[in-house]
Coordinates of C-alpha atoms and ligand atoms in Angstrom, one line a residue:
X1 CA 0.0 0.0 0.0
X2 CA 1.3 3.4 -1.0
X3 CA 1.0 6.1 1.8
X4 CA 1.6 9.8 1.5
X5 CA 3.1 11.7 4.5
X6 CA 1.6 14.5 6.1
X7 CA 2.5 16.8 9.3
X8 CA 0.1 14.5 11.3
X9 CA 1.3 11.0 9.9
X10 CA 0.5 8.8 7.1
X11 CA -2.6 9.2 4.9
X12 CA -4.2 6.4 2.8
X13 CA -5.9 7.8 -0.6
X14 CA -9.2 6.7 -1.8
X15 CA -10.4 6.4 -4.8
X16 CA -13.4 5.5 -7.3
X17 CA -13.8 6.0 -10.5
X18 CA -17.1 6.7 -13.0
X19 CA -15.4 5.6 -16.3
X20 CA -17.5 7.4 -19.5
X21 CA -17.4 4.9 -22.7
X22 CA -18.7 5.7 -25.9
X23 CA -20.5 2.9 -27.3
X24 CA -18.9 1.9 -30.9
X25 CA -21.9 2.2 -32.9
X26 CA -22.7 3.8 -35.6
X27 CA -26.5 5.1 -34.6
X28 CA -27.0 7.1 -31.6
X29 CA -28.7 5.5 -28.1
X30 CA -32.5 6.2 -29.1
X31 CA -32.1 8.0 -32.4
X32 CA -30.7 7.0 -36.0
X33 CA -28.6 9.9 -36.1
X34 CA -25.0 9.1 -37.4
X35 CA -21.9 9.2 -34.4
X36 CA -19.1 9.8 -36.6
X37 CA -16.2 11.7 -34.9
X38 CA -15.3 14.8 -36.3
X39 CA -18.4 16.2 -38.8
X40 CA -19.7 19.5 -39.2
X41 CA -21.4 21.1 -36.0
X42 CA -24.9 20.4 -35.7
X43 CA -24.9 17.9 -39.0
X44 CA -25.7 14.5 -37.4
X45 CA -28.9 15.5 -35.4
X46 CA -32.2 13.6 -35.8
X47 CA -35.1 15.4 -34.4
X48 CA -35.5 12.6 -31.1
X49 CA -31.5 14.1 -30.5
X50 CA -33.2 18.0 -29.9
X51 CA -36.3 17.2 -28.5
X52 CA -38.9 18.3 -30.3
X53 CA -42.4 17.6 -29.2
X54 CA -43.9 14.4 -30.0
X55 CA -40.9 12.4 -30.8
X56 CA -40.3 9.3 -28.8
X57 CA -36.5 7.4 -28.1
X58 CA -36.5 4.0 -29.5
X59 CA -33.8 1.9 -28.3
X60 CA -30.9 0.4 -30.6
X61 CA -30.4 -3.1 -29.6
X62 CA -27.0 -3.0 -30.7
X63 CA -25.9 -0.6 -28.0
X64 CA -27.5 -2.8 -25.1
X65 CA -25.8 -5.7 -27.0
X66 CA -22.4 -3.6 -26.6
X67 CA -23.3 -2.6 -23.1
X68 CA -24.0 -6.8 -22.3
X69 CA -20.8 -7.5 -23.8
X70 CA -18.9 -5.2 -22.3
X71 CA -20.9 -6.7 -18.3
X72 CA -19.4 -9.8 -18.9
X73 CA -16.0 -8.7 -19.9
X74 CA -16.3 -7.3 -16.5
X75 CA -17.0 -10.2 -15.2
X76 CA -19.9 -8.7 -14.2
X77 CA -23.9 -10.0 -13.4
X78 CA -26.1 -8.8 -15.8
X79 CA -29.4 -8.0 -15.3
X80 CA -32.3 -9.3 -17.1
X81 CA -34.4 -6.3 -16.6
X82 CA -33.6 -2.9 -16.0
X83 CA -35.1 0.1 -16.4
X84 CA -34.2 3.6 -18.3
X85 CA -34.5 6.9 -16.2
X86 CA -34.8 10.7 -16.7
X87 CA -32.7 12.3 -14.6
X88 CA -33.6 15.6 -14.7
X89 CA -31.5 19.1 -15.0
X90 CA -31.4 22.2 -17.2
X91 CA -28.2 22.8 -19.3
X92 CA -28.4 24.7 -23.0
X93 CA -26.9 21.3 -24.4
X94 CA -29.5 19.5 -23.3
X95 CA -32.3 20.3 -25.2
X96 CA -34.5 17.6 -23.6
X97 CA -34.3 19.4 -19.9
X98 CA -33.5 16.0 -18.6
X99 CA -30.9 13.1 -19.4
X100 CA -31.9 9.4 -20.2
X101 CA -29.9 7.5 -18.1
X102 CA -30.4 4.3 -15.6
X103 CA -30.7 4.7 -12.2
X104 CA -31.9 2.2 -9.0
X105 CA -32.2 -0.6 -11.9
X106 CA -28.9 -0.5 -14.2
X107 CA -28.4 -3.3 -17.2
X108 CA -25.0 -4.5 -15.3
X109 CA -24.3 -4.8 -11.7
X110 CA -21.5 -6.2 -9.8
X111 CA -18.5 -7.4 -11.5
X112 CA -14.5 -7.1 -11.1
X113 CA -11.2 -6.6 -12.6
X114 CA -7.9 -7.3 -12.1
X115 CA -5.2 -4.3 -12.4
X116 CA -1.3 -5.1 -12.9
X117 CA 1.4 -2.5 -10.9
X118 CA 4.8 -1.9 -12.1
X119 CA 6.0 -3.8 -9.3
X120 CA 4.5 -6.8 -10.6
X121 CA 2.4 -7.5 -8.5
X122 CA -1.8 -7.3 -9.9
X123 CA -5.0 -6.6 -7.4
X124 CA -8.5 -7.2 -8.0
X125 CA -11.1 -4.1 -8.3
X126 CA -14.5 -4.6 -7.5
X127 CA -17.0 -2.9 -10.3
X128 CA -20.4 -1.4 -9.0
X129 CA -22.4 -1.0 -12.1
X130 CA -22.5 -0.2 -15.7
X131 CA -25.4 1.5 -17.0
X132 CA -26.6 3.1 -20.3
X133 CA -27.1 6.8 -20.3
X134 CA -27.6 9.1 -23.8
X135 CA -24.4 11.8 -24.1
X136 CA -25.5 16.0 -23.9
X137 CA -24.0 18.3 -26.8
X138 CA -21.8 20.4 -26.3
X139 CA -21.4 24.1 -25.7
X140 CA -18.4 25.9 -26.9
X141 CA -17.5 29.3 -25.5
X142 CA -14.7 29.9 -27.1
X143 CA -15.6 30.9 -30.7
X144 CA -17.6 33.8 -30.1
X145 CA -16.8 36.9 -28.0
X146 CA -20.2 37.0 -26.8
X147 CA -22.0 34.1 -27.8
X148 CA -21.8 30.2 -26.6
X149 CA -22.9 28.0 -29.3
X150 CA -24.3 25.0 -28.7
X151 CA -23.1 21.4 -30.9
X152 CA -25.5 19.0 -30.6
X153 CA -23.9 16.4 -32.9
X154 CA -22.8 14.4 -29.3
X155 CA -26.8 14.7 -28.0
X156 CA -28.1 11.4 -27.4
X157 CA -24.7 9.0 -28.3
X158 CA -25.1 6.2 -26.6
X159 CA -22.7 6.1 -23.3
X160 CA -21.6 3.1 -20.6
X161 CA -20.9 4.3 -17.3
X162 CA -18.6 1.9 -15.7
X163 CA -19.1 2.9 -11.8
X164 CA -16.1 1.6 -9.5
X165 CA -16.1 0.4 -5.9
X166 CA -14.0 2.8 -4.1
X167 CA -10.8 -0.1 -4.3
X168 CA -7.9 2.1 -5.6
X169 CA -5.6 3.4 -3.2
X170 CA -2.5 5.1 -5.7
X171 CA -3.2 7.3 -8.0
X172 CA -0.8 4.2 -10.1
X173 CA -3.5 2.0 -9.3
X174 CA -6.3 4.2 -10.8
X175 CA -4.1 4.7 -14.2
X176 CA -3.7 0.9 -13.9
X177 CA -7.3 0.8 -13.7
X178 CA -7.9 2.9 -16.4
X179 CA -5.3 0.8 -18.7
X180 CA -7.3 -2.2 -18.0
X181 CA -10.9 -1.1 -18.7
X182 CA -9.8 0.6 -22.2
X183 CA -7.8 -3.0 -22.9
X184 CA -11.1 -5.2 -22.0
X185 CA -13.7 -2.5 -24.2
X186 CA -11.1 -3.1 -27.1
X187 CA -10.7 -6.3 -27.0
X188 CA -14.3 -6.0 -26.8
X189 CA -15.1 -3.7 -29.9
X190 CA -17.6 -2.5 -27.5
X191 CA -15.9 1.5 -27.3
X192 CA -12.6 2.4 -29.6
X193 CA -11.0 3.9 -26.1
X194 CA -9.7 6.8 -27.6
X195 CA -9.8 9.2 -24.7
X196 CA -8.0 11.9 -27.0
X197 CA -11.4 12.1 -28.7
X198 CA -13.3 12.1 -25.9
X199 CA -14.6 8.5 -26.1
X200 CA -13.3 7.5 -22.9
X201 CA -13.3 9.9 -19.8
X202 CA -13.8 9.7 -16.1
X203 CA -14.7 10.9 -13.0
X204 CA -12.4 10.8 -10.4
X205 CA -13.8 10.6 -6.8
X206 CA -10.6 11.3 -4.4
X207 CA -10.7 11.3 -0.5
X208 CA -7.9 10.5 2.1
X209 CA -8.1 8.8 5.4
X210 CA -5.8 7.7 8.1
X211 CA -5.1 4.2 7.4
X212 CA -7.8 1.7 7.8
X213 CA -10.1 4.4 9.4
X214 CA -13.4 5.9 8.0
X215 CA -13.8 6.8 4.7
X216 CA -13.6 11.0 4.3
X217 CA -15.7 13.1 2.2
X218 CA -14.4 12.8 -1.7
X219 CA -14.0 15.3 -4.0
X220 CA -15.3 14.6 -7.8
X221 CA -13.0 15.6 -10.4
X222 CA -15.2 15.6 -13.9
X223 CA -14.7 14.5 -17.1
X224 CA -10.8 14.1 -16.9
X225 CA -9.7 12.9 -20.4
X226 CA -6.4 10.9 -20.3
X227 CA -4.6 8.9 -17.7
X228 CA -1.9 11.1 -17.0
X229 CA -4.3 13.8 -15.9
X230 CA -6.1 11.0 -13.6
X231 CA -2.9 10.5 -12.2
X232 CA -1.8 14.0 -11.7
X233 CA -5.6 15.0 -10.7
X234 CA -5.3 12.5 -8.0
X235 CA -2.1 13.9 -6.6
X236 CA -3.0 17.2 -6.5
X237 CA -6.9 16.5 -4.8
X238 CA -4.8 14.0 -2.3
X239 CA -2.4 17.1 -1.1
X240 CA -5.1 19.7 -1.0
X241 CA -7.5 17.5 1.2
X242 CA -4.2 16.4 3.7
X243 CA -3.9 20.5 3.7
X244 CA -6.8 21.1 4.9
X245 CA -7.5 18.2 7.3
X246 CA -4.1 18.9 9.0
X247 CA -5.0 22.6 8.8
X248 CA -8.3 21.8 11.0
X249 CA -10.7 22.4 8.8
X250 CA -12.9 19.9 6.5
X251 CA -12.8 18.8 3.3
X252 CA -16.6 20.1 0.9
X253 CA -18.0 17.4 -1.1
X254 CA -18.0 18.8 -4.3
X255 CA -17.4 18.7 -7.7
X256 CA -14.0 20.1 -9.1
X257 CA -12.5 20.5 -12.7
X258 CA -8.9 19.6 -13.6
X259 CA -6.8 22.4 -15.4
X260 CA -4.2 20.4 -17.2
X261 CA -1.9 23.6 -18.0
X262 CA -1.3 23.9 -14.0
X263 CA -1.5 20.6 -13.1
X264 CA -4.5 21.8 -10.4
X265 CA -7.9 21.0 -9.6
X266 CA -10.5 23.9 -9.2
X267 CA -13.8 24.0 -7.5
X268 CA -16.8 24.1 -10.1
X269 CA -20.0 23.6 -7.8
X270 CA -21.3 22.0 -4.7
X271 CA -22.0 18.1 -5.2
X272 CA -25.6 17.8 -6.2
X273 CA -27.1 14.6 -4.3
X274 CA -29.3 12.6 -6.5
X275 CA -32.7 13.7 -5.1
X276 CA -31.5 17.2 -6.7
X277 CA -32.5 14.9 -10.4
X278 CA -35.7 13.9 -9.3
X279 CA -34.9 10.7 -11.6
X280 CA -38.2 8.3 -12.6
X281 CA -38.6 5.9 -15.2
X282 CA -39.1 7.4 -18.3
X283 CA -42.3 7.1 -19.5
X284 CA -41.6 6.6 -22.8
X285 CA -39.6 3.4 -22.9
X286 CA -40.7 0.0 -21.3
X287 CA -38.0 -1.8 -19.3
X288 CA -35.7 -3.1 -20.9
X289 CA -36.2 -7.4 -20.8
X290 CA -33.4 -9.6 -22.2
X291 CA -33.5 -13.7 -22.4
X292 CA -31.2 -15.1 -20.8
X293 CA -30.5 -17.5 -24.0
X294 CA -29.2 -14.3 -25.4
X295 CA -26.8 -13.4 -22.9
X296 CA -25.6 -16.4 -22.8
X297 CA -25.0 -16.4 -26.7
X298 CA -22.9 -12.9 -26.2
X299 CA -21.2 -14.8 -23.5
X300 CA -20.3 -17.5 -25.9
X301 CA -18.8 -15.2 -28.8
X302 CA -16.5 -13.2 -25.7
X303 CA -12.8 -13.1 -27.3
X304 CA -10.1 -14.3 -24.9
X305 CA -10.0 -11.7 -22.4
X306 CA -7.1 -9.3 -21.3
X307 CA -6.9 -11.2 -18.1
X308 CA -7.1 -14.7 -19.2
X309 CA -4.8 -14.1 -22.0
X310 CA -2.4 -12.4 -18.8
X311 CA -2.7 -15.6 -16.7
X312 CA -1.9 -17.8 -19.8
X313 CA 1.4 -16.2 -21.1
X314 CA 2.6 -16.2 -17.1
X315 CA 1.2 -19.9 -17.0
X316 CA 2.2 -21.0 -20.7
X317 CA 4.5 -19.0 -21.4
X318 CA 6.5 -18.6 -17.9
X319 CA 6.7 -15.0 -18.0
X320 CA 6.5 -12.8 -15.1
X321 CA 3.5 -10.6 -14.3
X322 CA 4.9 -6.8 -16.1
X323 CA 6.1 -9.0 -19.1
X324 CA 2.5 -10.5 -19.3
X325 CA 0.6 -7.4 -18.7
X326 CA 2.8 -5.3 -21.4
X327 CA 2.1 -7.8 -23.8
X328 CA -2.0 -8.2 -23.8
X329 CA -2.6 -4.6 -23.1
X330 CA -3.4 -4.5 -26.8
X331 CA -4.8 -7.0 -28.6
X332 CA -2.3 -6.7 -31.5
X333 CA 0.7 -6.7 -29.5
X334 CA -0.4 -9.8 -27.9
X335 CA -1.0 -11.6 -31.7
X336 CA 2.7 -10.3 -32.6
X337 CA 4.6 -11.6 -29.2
X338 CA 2.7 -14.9 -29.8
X339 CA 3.8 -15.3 -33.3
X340 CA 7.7 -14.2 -32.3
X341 CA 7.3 -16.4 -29.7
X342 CA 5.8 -19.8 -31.5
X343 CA 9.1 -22.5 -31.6
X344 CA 10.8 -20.4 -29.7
X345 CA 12.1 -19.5 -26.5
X346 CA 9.2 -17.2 -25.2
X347 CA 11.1 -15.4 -22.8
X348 CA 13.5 -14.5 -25.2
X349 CA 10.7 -13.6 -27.2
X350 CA 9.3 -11.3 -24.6
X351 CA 12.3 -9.6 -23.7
X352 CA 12.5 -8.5 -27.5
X353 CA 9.1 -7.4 -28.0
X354 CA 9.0 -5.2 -24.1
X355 CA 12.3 -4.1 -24.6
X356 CA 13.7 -3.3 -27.8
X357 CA 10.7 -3.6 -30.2
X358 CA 8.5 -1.0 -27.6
X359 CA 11.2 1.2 -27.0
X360 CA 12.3 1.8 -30.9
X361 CA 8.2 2.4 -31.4
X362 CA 8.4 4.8 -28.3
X363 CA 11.1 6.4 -29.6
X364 CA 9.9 7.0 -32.9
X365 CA 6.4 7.5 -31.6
X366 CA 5.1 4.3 -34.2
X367 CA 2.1 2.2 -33.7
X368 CA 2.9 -1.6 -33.9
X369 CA 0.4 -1.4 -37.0
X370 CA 3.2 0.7 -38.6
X371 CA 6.5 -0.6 -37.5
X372 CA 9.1 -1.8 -40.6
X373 CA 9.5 -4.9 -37.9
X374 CA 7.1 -7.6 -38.8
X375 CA 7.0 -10.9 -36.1
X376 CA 8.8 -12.8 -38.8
X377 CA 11.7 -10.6 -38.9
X378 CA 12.2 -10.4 -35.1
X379 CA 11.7 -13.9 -35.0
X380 CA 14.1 -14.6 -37.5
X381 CA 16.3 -12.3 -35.6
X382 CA 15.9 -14.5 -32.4
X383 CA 16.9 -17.5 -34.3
X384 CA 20.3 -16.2 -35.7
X385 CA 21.1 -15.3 -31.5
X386 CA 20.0 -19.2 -30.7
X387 CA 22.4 -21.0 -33.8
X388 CA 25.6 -18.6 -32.5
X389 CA 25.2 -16.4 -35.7
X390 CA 24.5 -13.1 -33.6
X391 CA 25.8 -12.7 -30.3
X392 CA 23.0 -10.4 -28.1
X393 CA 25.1 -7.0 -28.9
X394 CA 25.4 -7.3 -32.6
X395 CA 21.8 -8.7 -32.7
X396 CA 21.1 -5.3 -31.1
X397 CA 22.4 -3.8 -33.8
X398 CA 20.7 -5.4 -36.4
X399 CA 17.7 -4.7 -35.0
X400 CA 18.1 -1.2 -35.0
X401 CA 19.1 -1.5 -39.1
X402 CA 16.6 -3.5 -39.0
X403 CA 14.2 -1.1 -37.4
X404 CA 15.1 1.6 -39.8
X405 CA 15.6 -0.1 -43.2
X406 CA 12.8 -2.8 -42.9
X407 CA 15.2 -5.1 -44.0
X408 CA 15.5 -9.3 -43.0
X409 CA 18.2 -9.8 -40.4
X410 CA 19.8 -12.5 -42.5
X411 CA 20.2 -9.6 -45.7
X412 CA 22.0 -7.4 -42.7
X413 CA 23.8 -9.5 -41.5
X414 CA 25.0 -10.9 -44.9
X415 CA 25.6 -7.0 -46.3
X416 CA 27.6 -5.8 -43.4
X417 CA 29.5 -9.1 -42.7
X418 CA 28.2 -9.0 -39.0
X419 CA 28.4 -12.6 -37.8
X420 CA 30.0 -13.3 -34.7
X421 CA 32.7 -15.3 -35.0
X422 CA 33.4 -17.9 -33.8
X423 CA 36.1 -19.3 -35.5
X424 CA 38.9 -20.4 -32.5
X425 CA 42.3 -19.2 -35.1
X426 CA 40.9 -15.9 -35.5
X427 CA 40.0 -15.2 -31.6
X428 CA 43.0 -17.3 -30.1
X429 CA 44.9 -15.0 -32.1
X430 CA 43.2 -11.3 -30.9
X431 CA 44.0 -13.4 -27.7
X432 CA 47.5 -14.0 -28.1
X433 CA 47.5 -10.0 -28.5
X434 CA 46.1 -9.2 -25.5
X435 CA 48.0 -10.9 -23.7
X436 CA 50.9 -9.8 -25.3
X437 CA 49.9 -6.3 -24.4
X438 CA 48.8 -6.4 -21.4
X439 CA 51.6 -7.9 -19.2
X440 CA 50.6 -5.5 -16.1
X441 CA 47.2 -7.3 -16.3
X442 CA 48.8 -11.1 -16.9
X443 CA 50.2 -10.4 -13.3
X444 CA 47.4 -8.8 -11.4
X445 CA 45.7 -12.4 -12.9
X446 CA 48.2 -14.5 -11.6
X447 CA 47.7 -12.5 -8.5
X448 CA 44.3 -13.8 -7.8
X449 CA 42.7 -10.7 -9.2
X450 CA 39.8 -12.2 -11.2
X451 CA 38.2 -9.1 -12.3
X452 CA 40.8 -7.9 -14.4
X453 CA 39.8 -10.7 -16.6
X454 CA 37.3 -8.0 -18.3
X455 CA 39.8 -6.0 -19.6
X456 CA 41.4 -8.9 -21.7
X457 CA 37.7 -9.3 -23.0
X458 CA 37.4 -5.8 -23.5
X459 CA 40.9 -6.0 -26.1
X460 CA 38.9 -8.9 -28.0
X461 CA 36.0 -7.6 -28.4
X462 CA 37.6 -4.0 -29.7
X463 CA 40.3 -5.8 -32.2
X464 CA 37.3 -8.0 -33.3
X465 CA 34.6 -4.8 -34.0
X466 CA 32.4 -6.5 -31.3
X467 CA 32.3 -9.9 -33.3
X468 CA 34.3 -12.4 -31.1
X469 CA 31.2 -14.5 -29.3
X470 CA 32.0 -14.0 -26.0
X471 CA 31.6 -17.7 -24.3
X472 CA 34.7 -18.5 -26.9
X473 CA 36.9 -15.8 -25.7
X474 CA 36.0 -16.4 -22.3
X475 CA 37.2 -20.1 -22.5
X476 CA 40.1 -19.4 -24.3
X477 CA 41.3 -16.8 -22.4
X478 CA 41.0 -18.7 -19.5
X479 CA 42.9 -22.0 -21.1
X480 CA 45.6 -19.5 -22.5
X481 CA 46.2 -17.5 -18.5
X482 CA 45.7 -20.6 -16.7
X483 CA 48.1 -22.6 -18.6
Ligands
ADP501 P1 -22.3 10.1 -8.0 O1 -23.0 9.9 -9.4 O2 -23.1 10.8 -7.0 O3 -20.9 10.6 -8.2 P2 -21.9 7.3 -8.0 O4 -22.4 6.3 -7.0 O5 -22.3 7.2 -9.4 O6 -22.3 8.7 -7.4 O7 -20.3 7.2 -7.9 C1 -19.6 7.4 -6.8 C2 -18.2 7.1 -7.1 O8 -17.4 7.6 -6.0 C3 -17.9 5.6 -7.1 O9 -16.9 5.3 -8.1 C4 -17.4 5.3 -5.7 O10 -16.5 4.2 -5.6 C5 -16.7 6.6 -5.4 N1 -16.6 6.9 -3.9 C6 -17.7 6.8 -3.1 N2 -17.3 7.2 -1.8 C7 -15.9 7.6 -1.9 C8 -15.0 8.0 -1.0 N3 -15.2 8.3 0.3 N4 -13.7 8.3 -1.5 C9 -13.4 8.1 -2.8 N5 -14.3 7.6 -3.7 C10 -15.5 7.3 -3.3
MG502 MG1 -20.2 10.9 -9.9

């Protein structure tokens, strides 16, 4: 557990998280209207998404399919009736005076996740609810000196609220949380998790507490919009509240925005309670009743999941927990590290994918999609390391040719003569030199000093451009000073 110290002693943080998913689908929640990201302002509104008199929501059965896919990828219950809500509030983008939303009676209840730390350890998170809930338009104030205008092309997309228990306790655990959600809906093709675009965001509910004492009053911190702004929002709330608490005063419930440019969190309005929305079912739509047959169908068609695929590459696999959690993150990158891997040592495998492959791609800011590096070439690459071609520092090498040319390892190596060798003549002789040079070191050797046994290395490996393979120098170095 991660503690933060304060003038009075350590502090546990406490937090929950209301995860916003945009349902990948190409109508809206109770409208046909088009969802494409990025059209013309006001272009993609039907006349259900601005309210007019008279119109009534239908539902789109694909988007409760979405939201039942995405339950039990939560490994969540599902209910088989719930019940659509208007929860009631006036706000110029919302041209209905109330939202459509789920309330006492959501589609998914209880469910849970696991979440993988840095220090390789994972812990499970328990999930509250998911409900459906339509999306309000949205007002822009910056285009117009004295106008806002109002977009309503968002008004009425279909939304998943994933509700957490109040489990997290580092604001690394709530980006962990974060990670894991946006893997499952992938995997899922239930929400594209781009949160750049807005189709993932969250609330982040923050309070602190002496350890193992009563929960304190949270803060909610809306509609943050990438995981490094959870983490730093998180941070910032945790200090503040400690301030104040140590200061003797009390921390408001209320709701607070995060301004990303200062790295603070500002106080927006007093936390409405939910008897301030006067929810009730809407009285246009009838609950919503699915057969269990046809749960159990979605249940059926569920891809492997980010966690089972995790507990097979540590089980199959033997790699350790980061390795494992690197690697399924994205569905793709799991495919690729399984087809490096297949007849081959997967740890090996593993290391090259997490460590070189990811950091060339970080480094060059490329999606695996788009990297000159297919599986076959870093597998073939692992294969001239196992028959002696390539020792590990001239395959490192190649791979970053390899990385910037697109070229096959073998062509590489072939073109710029980079086998190791491991002909004896050639390295018994860069021995013999060595040796011959280094007379000092011949007697520190004799001496008992052991260590000095790098520097002879060293000599190889520069007279042989880095080519000598190592365990042969070793040994005959050793043969030739111990004889
Ligand atoms: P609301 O819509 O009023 O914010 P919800 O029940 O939808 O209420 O969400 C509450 C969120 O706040 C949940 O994610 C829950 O885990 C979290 N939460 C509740 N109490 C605390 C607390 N004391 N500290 C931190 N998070 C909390
Ligand atoms: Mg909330």
């Amino acid at each position: 557990m991660s503690l933060l110290e304060g003038r009075t002693g350590d502090w546990e943080i406490v937090i929950g998280l209301e995860v916003h998913a945009q349902v990948t689908s190409k109508s809206k929640l109770f409208s046909g209207a088009s969802t494409e990201f990025g059209a013309e302002p006001n272009s993609q509104v039907s006349l259900v998404d601005v309210a007019m008199p008279g119109m009534l929501p239908v539902i789109n059965a694909h988007a409760v399919e979405q939201a039942v896919r995405t339950g039990l990828g939560l490994n969540a219950q599902i209910n088989l009736v719930s019940i659509f809500d208007r929860k009631n509030y006036f706000y110029p983008d919302l041209p209905q005076g109330y939202q459509i939303s789920q309330f006492l009676d959501p589609v998914v209840g209880k469910g849970e996740i696991e979440i993988d730390l840095a220090d390789g350890t994972s812990r499970t998170i328990g999930i509250t609810r998911l409900h459906l809930e339509q999306d309000a338009g949205k007002s822009i104030h910056d285009q117009d000196p004295r106008k806002t205008l109002i977009d309503l092309n968002r008004s009425g997309v279909a939304l998943m609220e994933i509700v957490s228990e109040p489990d997290m306790r580092s604001a690394e655990e709530a980006g962990a949380y974060v990670t894991k959600i946006r893997s499952i809906v992938r995997y899922l093709g239930t929400c594209d998790g781009n949160m750049q675009e807005g189709s993932m965001r969250a609330d982040v509910n923050v309070s602190v507490r002496k350890p193992g004492g009563e929960l304190g009053t949270r803060s909610e911190v809306k509609n943050v919009n990438s995981i490094r702004f959870i983490r730093e929002a998180i941070e910032y709330e945790a200090r503040r509240q400690i301030e104040i608490i140590e200061d003797g005063g009390t921390v408001d419930q209320e709701t607070r925005l995060f301004d990303p440019d200062r790295g603070e969190t500002r106080s927006m309005r007093s936390k409405e309670e939910s008897h301030d929305y006067r929810y009730f079912p809407d009285p246009d739509l009838l609950p919503l009743e699915l057969e269990q047959s046809w749960v159990d169908a979605i249940r059926e068609s569920l891809p492997e999941l980010p966690d089972q695929k995790k507990h097979r590459f540590i089980s199959d696999y033997g790699l350790s927990v980061d390795d494992a959690a690197q690697l399924i993150a994205e569905r793709e990158t799991a495919a690729y590290f399984e087809a490096v891997a297949e007849g081959r040592d997967p740890k090996i495998a593993a290391n090259w994918v997490t460590g070189e492959l990811f950091g060339a791609l970080n480094r060059t800011d490329t999606d695996l999609s788009a990297s000159s590096v297919s599986a076959d070439m870093l597998g073939n690459l692992v294969d001239l390391i196992a028959d002696g071609t390539l020792s590990n520092r001239l395959a490192k090498e190649v791979f970053e040719i390899m990385f910037d040319s697109g070229d096959d390892p073998e062509k590489i190596v072939e073109e710029k003569g980079m086998k190791q060798v491991t002909d004896t003549g050639a390295i018994e002789a860069a021995v013999d030199d060595a040796i011959a040079a280094g007379a000092a070191q011949v007697e520190q050797y004799k001496g008992g000093n052991e260590k000095v046994l790098g520097w002879f290395v060293g000599q190889v490996m520069k007279s042989t451009q880095g080519k000598a393979n190592p365990q042969v120098v070793n040994e005959i170095l050793r043969k030739k000073l111990d004889g």
